[in-house]
Amino acid sequence: MHVLVTGGAGYIGSHTVLHLLAAGHEVVVVDDFSNARPTVVSRLEELAGQAIPVHSFDVADIDKLDSLVTELAAEGRPVEAVIHFAAFKAVGESVAEPLAYYRNNLGATLAVAEVMVRHAIPHLVFSSSATVYGADAPVPMTEDLPTSATNPYGWTKVMNEQVLRDAAVAHPWLRVALLRYFNPVGAHPSGRIGEDPSEVPNNLMPYIAQVAVGRREQLSVFGDDYDTVDGTGVRDYIHVEDLAAGHLAALEWIAGHDRALSVWNLGTGRGTSVLELVAAFEAASGREIPYQIVERRPGDIASSYADPTRAQTELGWRTVRSVEDMCADTWRWQQANPEGYPA
Ligand code: UFG
């Protein structure tokens, strides 16, 4: 298939691009590089052994997006599927700048969906999040739980899902997959591409990796009085390579089935606490990770992990990489790129 990948230079997008190319799909990337480095592209080309067409603009710019899709069709490379990653993703920032989050994350999806309808492009894989299960969901989380959110970022995911549900009703030829990611971590086994937060990391794994490599002094563990195995927060960490494989499986599934809208959790089904992840990273890196216990972070929940049964059964996809693999691959990337991608 000819696949347009929005946000293809980002963390999850870049890993997915390699999986698409390896499976023989043709890829065109659109990314505005607001949260990605141009170096990613040369690294991807080196790993893929081929040139990758990249267009640098904001996908919310519907005229530019429409022109690109028109041009590709005229060149005999009509877009048949879109994987839409491009979005802002920092929870705290979304609380401080809700309007920017709604404008960016809704505007991008509206433009993507509208251009797809105009050009009769049927297949869409959308990056959603386990955050749509809200604050009080029971674990393990199944896809039929009600959705809600605790912050503007989360609401943009809930709202985008609704936009796409409505579009799939009105245009029943659409084939939409909503993928609800749990906690993506890890890096490509080459150590050439990985997660590169532009500022102080919000998320646990990149923070631990930066402590291990000496960029930060110590980790703050946000609370040790949750009702969990050791009192620290439990999450379902999923290796970005397994997640990328999940996108390929979802895309190929929707292309072969007549269902307008599909929702799949992408997680391992296993929970790991903060202190368990710290211990696993210490073992993988041979470095000590100093930490201190601090107050709970507002908005955090005790436990979040997937029931991945539906994706396993329908897609025939399952995760194969362990927490040890996640730590080893993150460490390889962090050691080789202590300051992230070169500017
Ligand atoms: N944590 C720390 N210290 C840190 C960072 C995190 O103790 O410096 C803890 C958190 O309290 C939590 C766990 O580590 O218990 C994981 O936190 P992350 O920030 O890595 O991940 P979250 O589960 O909070 O958030 C992630 C994504 C969000 C998404 C959410 C739910 O970052 O985009 O999952 O799907 F909304």
Short mmCIF file of N, CA, C and O in Angstrom, two decimals, residues 57-153:
data_model
loop_
_atom_site.label_atom_id
_atom_site.label_comp_id
_atom_site.label_asym_id
_atom_site.label_seq_id
_atom_site.Cartn_x
_atom_site.Cartn_y
_atom_site.Cartn_z
N PHE A 57 5.55 20.05 6.79
CA PHE A 57 4.50 21.03 7.07
C PHE A 57 3.55 20.47 8.12
O PHE A 57 3.59 19.28 8.44
N ASP A 58 2.72 21.36 8.65
CA ASP A 58 1.74 20.99 9.68
C ASP A 58 0.53 20.36 8.99
O ASP A 58 -0.10 21.00 8.14
N VAL A 59 0.18 19.13 9.35
CA VAL A 59 -0.94 18.45 8.66
C VAL A 59 -2.27 19.16 8.87
O VAL A 59 -3.22 18.90 8.13
N ALA A 60 -2.35 20.02 9.89
CA ALA A 60 -3.59 20.78 10.08
C ALA A 60 -3.79 21.79 8.93
O ALA A 60 -4.90 22.31 8.76
N ASP A 61 -2.74 22.06 8.18
CA ASP A 61 -2.85 22.94 7.01
C ASP A 61 -3.50 22.13 5.87
O ASP A 61 -2.83 21.47 5.08
N ILE A 62 -4.82 22.20 5.84
CA ILE A 62 -5.57 21.31 4.96
C ILE A 62 -5.26 21.55 3.48
O ILE A 62 -5.25 20.61 2.68
N ASP A 63 -4.95 22.79 3.11
CA ASP A 63 -4.64 23.05 1.70
C ASP A 63 -3.34 22.36 1.28
O ASP A 63 -3.26 21.77 0.21
N LYS A 64 -2.35 22.43 2.16
CA LYS A 64 -1.07 21.76 1.85
C LYS A 64 -1.26 20.25 1.80
O LYS A 64 -0.71 19.56 0.95
N LEU A 65 -2.04 19.74 2.74
CA LEU A 65 -2.25 18.29 2.78
C LEU A 65 -3.00 17.83 1.53
O LEU A 65 -2.64 16.83 0.89
N ASP A 66 -4.03 18.59 1.16
CA ASP A 66 -4.80 18.25 -0.03
C ASP A 66 -3.92 18.29 -1.28
O ASP A 66 -3.97 17.39 -2.13
N SER A 67 -3.06 19.32 -1.38
CA SER A 67 -2.17 19.43 -2.54
C SER A 67 -1.22 18.25 -2.62
O SER A 67 -0.98 17.71 -3.70
N LEU A 68 -0.69 17.85 -1.49
CA LEU A 68 0.25 16.71 -1.49
C LEU A 68 -0.46 15.44 -1.97
O LEU A 68 0.07 14.71 -2.82
N VAL A 69 -1.66 15.21 -1.44
CA VAL A 69 -2.40 14.00 -1.83
C VAL A 69 -2.74 14.05 -3.32
O VAL A 69 -2.64 13.05 -4.03
N THR A 70 -3.10 15.23 -3.81
CA THR A 70 -3.40 15.39 -5.24
C THR A 70 -2.16 15.11 -6.10
O THR A 70 -2.23 14.40 -7.10
N GLU A 71 -1.02 15.68 -5.67
CA GLU A 71 0.23 15.47 -6.41
C GLU A 71 0.63 13.99 -6.44
O GLU A 71 1.04 13.47 -7.48
N LEU A 72 0.51 13.33 -5.31
CA LEU A 72 0.91 11.91 -5.26
C LEU A 72 0.04 11.07 -6.20
O LEU A 72 0.54 10.17 -6.88
N ALA A 73 -1.24 11.41 -6.26
CA ALA A 73 -2.14 10.68 -7.16
C ALA A 73 -1.73 10.93 -8.61
O ALA A 73 -1.68 10.00 -9.43
N ALA A 74 -1.38 12.19 -8.92
CA ALA A 74 -0.99 12.54 -10.29
C ALA A 74 0.30 11.82 -10.70
O ALA A 74 0.52 11.51 -11.87
N GLU A 75 1.17 11.56 -9.71
CA GLU A 75 2.43 10.85 -9.99
C GLU A 75 2.24 9.34 -10.04
O GLU A 75 3.22 8.59 -10.13
N GLY A 76 1.00 8.88 -9.90
CA GLY A 76 0.76 7.43 -9.93
C GLY A 76 1.06 6.75 -8.61
O GLY A 76 1.25 5.53 -8.56
N ARG A 77 1.13 7.55 -7.53
CA ARG A 77 1.36 6.97 -6.20
C ARG A 77 0.23 7.38 -5.25
O ARG A 77 0.46 8.05 -4.25
N PRO A 78 -1.03 7.02 -5.60
CA PRO A 78 -2.15 7.52 -4.81
C PRO A 78 -2.11 6.99 -3.36
O PRO A 78 -1.83 5.81 -3.15
N VAL A 79 -2.37 7.87 -2.42
CA VAL A 79 -2.39 7.47 -1.01
C VAL A 79 -3.57 6.52 -0.78
O VAL A 79 -4.70 6.82 -1.15
N GLU A 80 -3.28 5.36 -0.19
CA GLU A 80 -4.34 4.37 0.08
C GLU A 80 -4.64 4.25 1.56
O GLU A 80 -5.68 3.70 1.95
N ALA A 81 -3.69 4.71 2.38
CA ALA A 81 -3.87 4.59 3.83
C ALA A 81 -3.12 5.72 4.52
O ALA A 81 -2.12 6.21 3.99
N VAL A 82 -3.64 6.11 5.69
CA VAL A 82 -2.97 7.13 6.50
C VAL A 82 -2.76 6.56 7.89
O VAL A 82 -3.68 5.95 8.47
N ILE A 83 -1.54 6.72 8.40
CA ILE A 83 -1.31 6.46 9.83
C ILE A 83 -1.06 7.82 10.45
O ILE A 83 -0.10 8.52 10.08
N HIS A 84 -1.95 8.22 11.35
CA HIS A 84 -1.93 9.60 11.85
C HIS A 84 -1.38 9.65 13.28
O HIS A 84 -2.09 9.46 14.26
N PHE A 85 -0.07 9.96 13.37
CA PHE A 85 0.60 10.09 14.67
C PHE A 85 0.67 11.54 15.14
O PHE A 85 0.77 11.78 16.34
N ALA A 86 0.72 12.48 14.19
CA ALA A 86 1.11 13.85 14.53
C ALA A 86 0.19 14.46 15.58
O ALA A 86 -1.01 14.62 15.34
N ALA A 87 0.75 14.80 16.73
CA ALA A 87 -0.03 15.42 17.81
C ALA A 87 0.91 15.91 18.91
O ALA A 87 2.03 15.42 19.03
N PHE A 88 0.41 16.87 19.69
CA PHE A 88 1.11 17.25 20.93
C PHE A 88 0.78 16.18 21.97
O PHE A 88 -0.33 15.64 21.98
N LYS A 89 1.71 15.93 22.91
CA LYS A 89 1.49 14.79 23.81
C LYS A 89 1.91 14.99 25.26
O LYS A 89 1.95 14.03 26.02
N ALA A 90 2.22 16.23 25.66
CA ALA A 90 2.66 16.42 27.05
C ALA A 90 1.48 16.80 27.93
O ALA A 90 0.88 17.86 27.76
N VAL A 91 1.17 15.92 28.88
CA VAL A 91 -0.01 16.12 29.73
C VAL A 91 0.05 17.46 30.48
O VAL A 91 -0.91 18.24 30.45
N GLY A 92 1.17 17.73 31.14
CA GLY A 92 1.29 18.96 31.95
C GLY A 92 1.15 20.21 31.09
O GLY A 92 0.45 21.17 31.46
N GLU A 93 1.80 20.20 29.95
CA GLU A 93 1.73 21.34 29.02
C GLU A 93 0.29 21.56 28.56
O GLU A 93 -0.16 22.69 28.38
N SER A 94 -0.45 20.45 28.41
CA SER A 94 -1.83 20.57 27.93
C SER A 94 -2.72 21.26 28.97
O SER A 94 -3.70 21.91 28.62
N VAL A 95 -2.37 21.11 30.25
CA VAL A 95 -3.13 21.79 31.31
C VAL A 95 -2.84 23.29 31.26
O VAL A 95 -3.73 24.12 31.41
N ALA A 96 -1.57 23.64 30.99
CA ALA A 96 -1.18 25.05 30.93
C ALA A 96 -1.66 25.73 29.63
O ALA A 96 -1.95 26.91 29.61
N GLU A 97 -1.70 24.96 28.53
CA GLU A 97 -2.06 25.53 27.23
C GLU A 97 -3.13 24.71 26.54
O GLU A 97 -2.92 24.16 25.45
N PRO A 98 -4.32 24.63 27.16
CA PRO A 98 -5.36 23.76 26.61
C PRO A 98 -5.77 24.16 25.19
O PRO A 98 -5.99 23.28 24.34
N LEU A 99 -5.85 25.45 24.92
CA LEU A 99 -6.35 25.86 23.61
C LEU A 99 -5.39 25.43 22.50
O LEU A 99 -5.82 24.99 21.43
N ALA A 100 -4.09 25.53 22.77
CA ALA A 100 -3.11 25.08 21.78
C ALA A 100 -3.26 23.59 21.52
O ALA A 100 -3.13 23.12 20.39
N TYR A 101 -3.55 22.83 22.59
CA TYR A 101 -3.72 21.38 22.43
C TYR A 101 -4.97 21.05 21.63
O TYR A 101 -4.94 20.20 20.75
N TYR A 102 -6.09 21.72 21.96
CA TYR A 102 -7.31 21.44 21.21
C TYR A 102 -7.14 21.84 19.74
O TYR A 102 -7.51 21.11 18.83
N ARG A 103 -6.55 23.01 19.53
CA ARG A 103 -6.39 23.46 18.14
C ARG A 103 -5.50 22.50 17.36
O ARG A 103 -5.84 22.06 16.26
N ASN A 104 -4.37 22.17 17.95
CA ASN A 104 -3.41 21.31 17.21
C ASN A 104 -3.95 19.90 17.01
O ASN A 104 -3.96 19.36 15.90
N ASN A 105 -4.37 19.27 18.11
CA ASN A 105 -4.70 17.84 18.02
C ASN A 105 -6.04 17.59 17.32
O ASN A 105 -6.19 16.59 16.62
N LEU A 106 -7.00 18.50 17.50
CA LEU A 106 -8.25 18.34 16.77
C LEU A 106 -8.10 18.81 15.33
O LEU A 106 -8.58 18.16 14.40
N GLY A 107 -7.41 19.95 15.15
CA GLY A 107 -7.25 20.50 13.80
C GLY A 107 -6.55 19.52 12.87
O GLY A 107 -6.94 19.34 11.70
N ALA A 108 -5.53 18.84 13.38
CA ALA A 108 -4.79 17.89 12.54
C ALA A 108 -5.69 16.72 12.13
O ALA A 108 -5.73 16.34 10.95
N THR A 109 -6.43 16.18 13.08
CA THR A 109 -7.27 15.02 12.75
C THR A 109 -8.40 15.42 11.81
O THR A 109 -8.75 14.67 10.89
N LEU A 110 -8.99 16.58 12.04
CA LEU A 110 -10.06 17.04 11.14
C LEU A 110 -9.54 17.21 9.72
O LEU A 110 -10.20 16.80 8.75
N ALA A 111 -8.34 17.79 9.58
CA ALA A 111 -7.78 17.97 8.24
C ALA A 111 -7.50 16.62 7.59
O ALA A 111 -7.83 16.40 6.41
N VAL A 112 -6.92 15.70 8.35
CA VAL A 112 -6.61 14.36 7.81
C VAL A 112 -7.89 13.67 7.36
O VAL A 112 -7.99 13.16 6.23
N ALA A 113 -8.91 13.69 8.22
CA ALA A 113 -10.15 12.98 7.89
C ALA A 113 -10.85 13.63 6.70
O ALA A 113 -11.36 12.94 5.81
N GLU A 114 -10.84 14.95 6.66
CA GLU A 114 -11.53 15.62 5.57
C GLU A 114 -10.85 15.35 4.22
O GLU A 114 -11.52 15.10 3.21
N VAL A 115 -9.53 15.38 4.21
CA VAL A 115 -8.81 15.09 2.97
C VAL A 115 -9.03 13.63 2.56
O VAL A 115 -9.19 13.33 1.37
N MET A 116 -9.09 12.74 3.53
CA MET A 116 -9.37 11.34 3.19
C MET A 116 -10.74 11.19 2.54
O MET A 116 -10.90 10.46 1.55
N VAL A 117 -11.73 11.89 3.08
CA VAL A 117 -13.08 11.80 2.51
C VAL A 117 -13.10 12.41 1.10
O VAL A 117 -13.63 11.82 0.17
N ARG A 118 -12.47 13.58 0.95
CA ARG A 118 -12.44 14.22 -0.38
C ARG A 118 -11.83 13.31 -1.43
O ARG A 118 -12.26 13.30 -2.58
N HIS A 119 -10.77 12.59 -1.04
CA HIS A 119 -10.03 11.77 -2.02
C HIS A 119 -10.39 10.29 -1.94
O HIS A 119 -9.72 9.46 -2.56
N ALA A 120 -11.41 9.98 -1.16
CA ALA A 120 -11.87 8.59 -1.02
C ALA A 120 -10.75 7.64 -0.62
O ALA A 120 -10.59 6.54 -1.16
N ILE A 121 -9.95 8.08 0.36
CA ILE A 121 -8.89 7.22 0.91
C ILE A 121 -9.51 6.44 2.08
O ILE A 121 -9.98 7.05 3.05
N PRO A 122 -9.57 5.12 2.03
CA PRO A 122 -10.37 4.40 3.02
C PRO A 122 -9.70 4.10 4.38
O PRO A 122 -10.38 4.04 5.38
N HIS A 123 -8.38 3.88 4.38
CA HIS A 123 -7.78 3.27 5.57
C HIS A 123 -7.10 4.28 6.48
O HIS A 123 -6.19 4.98 6.05
N LEU A 124 -7.50 4.30 7.74
CA LEU A 124 -6.89 5.22 8.71
C LEU A 124 -6.55 4.48 10.00
O LEU A 124 -7.40 3.84 10.61
N VAL A 125 -5.30 4.62 10.41
CA VAL A 125 -4.88 4.09 11.71
C VAL A 125 -4.57 5.30 12.58
O VAL A 125 -3.72 6.13 12.21
N PHE A 126 -5.25 5.41 13.72
CA PHE A 126 -5.13 6.60 14.57
C PHE A 126 -4.47 6.27 15.91
O PHE A 126 -4.82 5.29 16.57
N SER A 127 -3.53 7.15 16.32
CA SER A 127 -2.82 7.01 17.60
C SER A 127 -3.69 7.50 18.73
O SER A 127 -3.75 8.69 19.00
N SER A 128 -4.35 6.57 19.40
CA SER A 128 -5.06 6.97 20.62
C SER A 128 -4.24 6.51 21.81
O SER A 128 -3.06 6.15 21.67
N SER A 129 -4.86 6.54 22.97
CA SER A 129 -4.08 6.31 24.19
C SER A 129 -4.94 5.66 25.26
O SER A 129 -6.15 5.91 25.32
N ALA A 130 -4.31 4.91 26.12
CA ALA A 130 -5.01 4.34 27.27
C ALA A 130 -5.53 5.44 28.19
O ALA A 130 -6.36 5.17 29.06
N THR A 131 -5.06 6.65 27.99
CA THR A 131 -5.56 7.76 28.79
C THR A 131 -7.07 7.95 28.62
O THR A 131 -7.73 8.50 29.51
N VAL A 132 -7.66 7.44 27.53
CA VAL A 132 -9.11 7.60 27.31
C VAL A 132 -9.93 6.76 28.30
O VAL A 132 -11.14 6.91 28.36
N TYR A 133 -9.28 5.89 29.08
CA TYR A 133 -10.03 5.14 30.09
C TYR A 133 -10.25 5.96 31.37
O TYR A 133 -10.95 5.49 32.27
N GLY A 134 -9.65 7.16 31.43
CA GLY A 134 -9.92 8.06 32.55
C GLY A 134 -9.32 7.60 33.86
O GLY A 134 -8.39 6.80 33.89
N ALA A 135 -9.87 8.14 34.97
CA ALA A 135 -9.22 7.98 36.28
C ALA A 135 -9.64 6.74 37.03
O ALA A 135 -8.88 6.23 37.86
N ASP A 136 -10.83 6.23 36.78
CA ASP A 136 -11.37 5.20 37.68
C ASP A 136 -11.57 3.85 37.01
O ASP A 136 -12.36 3.03 37.50
N ALA A 137 -10.89 3.60 35.91
CA ALA A 137 -11.14 2.36 35.18
C ALA A 137 -10.56 1.16 35.92
O ALA A 137 -9.47 1.23 36.48
N PRO A 138 -11.29 0.03 35.91
CA PRO A 138 -10.74 -1.19 36.51
C PRO A 138 -9.66 -1.78 35.60
O PRO A 138 -9.70 -1.61 34.39
N VAL A 139 -8.68 -2.46 36.22
CA VAL A 139 -7.65 -3.15 35.44
C VAL A 139 -7.87 -4.66 35.51
O VAL A 139 -8.38 -5.14 36.53
N PRO A 140 -7.50 -5.38 34.45
CA PRO A 140 -6.99 -4.89 33.17
C PRO A 140 -8.07 -4.19 32.37
O PRO A 140 -9.25 -4.50 32.50
N MET A 141 -7.66 -3.22 31.55
CA MET A 141 -8.61 -2.38 30.83
C MET A 141 -9.01 -3.01 29.51
O MET A 141 -8.15 -3.40 28.71
N THR A 142 -10.32 -3.10 29.30
CA THR A 142 -10.83 -3.64 28.04
C THR A 142 -11.38 -2.51 27.19
O THR A 142 -11.76 -1.45 27.70
N GLU A 143 -11.48 -2.77 25.88
CA GLU A 143 -11.85 -1.71 24.94
C GLU A 143 -13.26 -1.19 25.13
O GLU A 143 -13.58 -0.09 24.67
N ASP A 144 -14.12 -1.98 25.76
CA ASP A 144 -15.51 -1.53 25.88
C ASP A 144 -15.77 -0.67 27.12
O ASP A 144 -16.91 -0.26 27.37
N LEU A 145 -14.76 -0.35 27.88
CA LEU A 145 -14.95 0.55 29.03
C LEU A 145 -15.37 1.93 28.52
O LEU A 145 -15.00 2.33 27.41
N PRO A 146 -16.12 2.69 29.34
CA PRO A 146 -16.46 4.06 28.92
C PRO A 146 -15.21 4.93 28.85
O PRO A 146 -14.21 4.65 29.53
N THR A 147 -15.27 5.96 28.01
CA THR A 147 -14.10 6.84 27.89
C THR A 147 -14.34 8.16 28.61
O THR A 147 -15.47 8.64 28.71
N SER A 148 -13.24 8.71 29.12
CA SER A 148 -13.27 10.04 29.73
C SER A 148 -11.81 10.50 29.82
O SER A 148 -10.92 9.81 29.33
N ALA A 149 -11.58 11.63 30.46
CA ALA A 149 -10.20 12.10 30.55
C ALA A 149 -10.02 12.95 31.80
O ALA A 149 -11.00 13.39 32.41
N THR A 150 -8.76 13.18 32.15
CA THR A 150 -8.47 13.98 33.35
C THR A 150 -7.66 15.22 33.00
O THR A 150 -7.28 15.98 33.89
N ASN A 151 -7.38 15.42 31.73
CA ASN A 151 -6.60 16.61 31.33
C ASN A 151 -6.88 16.89 29.85
O ASN A 151 -7.38 16.01 29.13
N PRO A 152 -6.55 18.11 29.37
CA PRO A 152 -6.87 18.46 27.98
C PRO A 152 -6.25 17.52 26.95
O PRO A 152 -6.88 17.17 25.94
N TYR A 153 -5.01 17.08 27.18
CA TYR A 153 -4.41 16.11 26.26
C TYR A 153 -5.30 14.88 26.12
O TYR A 153 -5.61 14.43 25.01
#
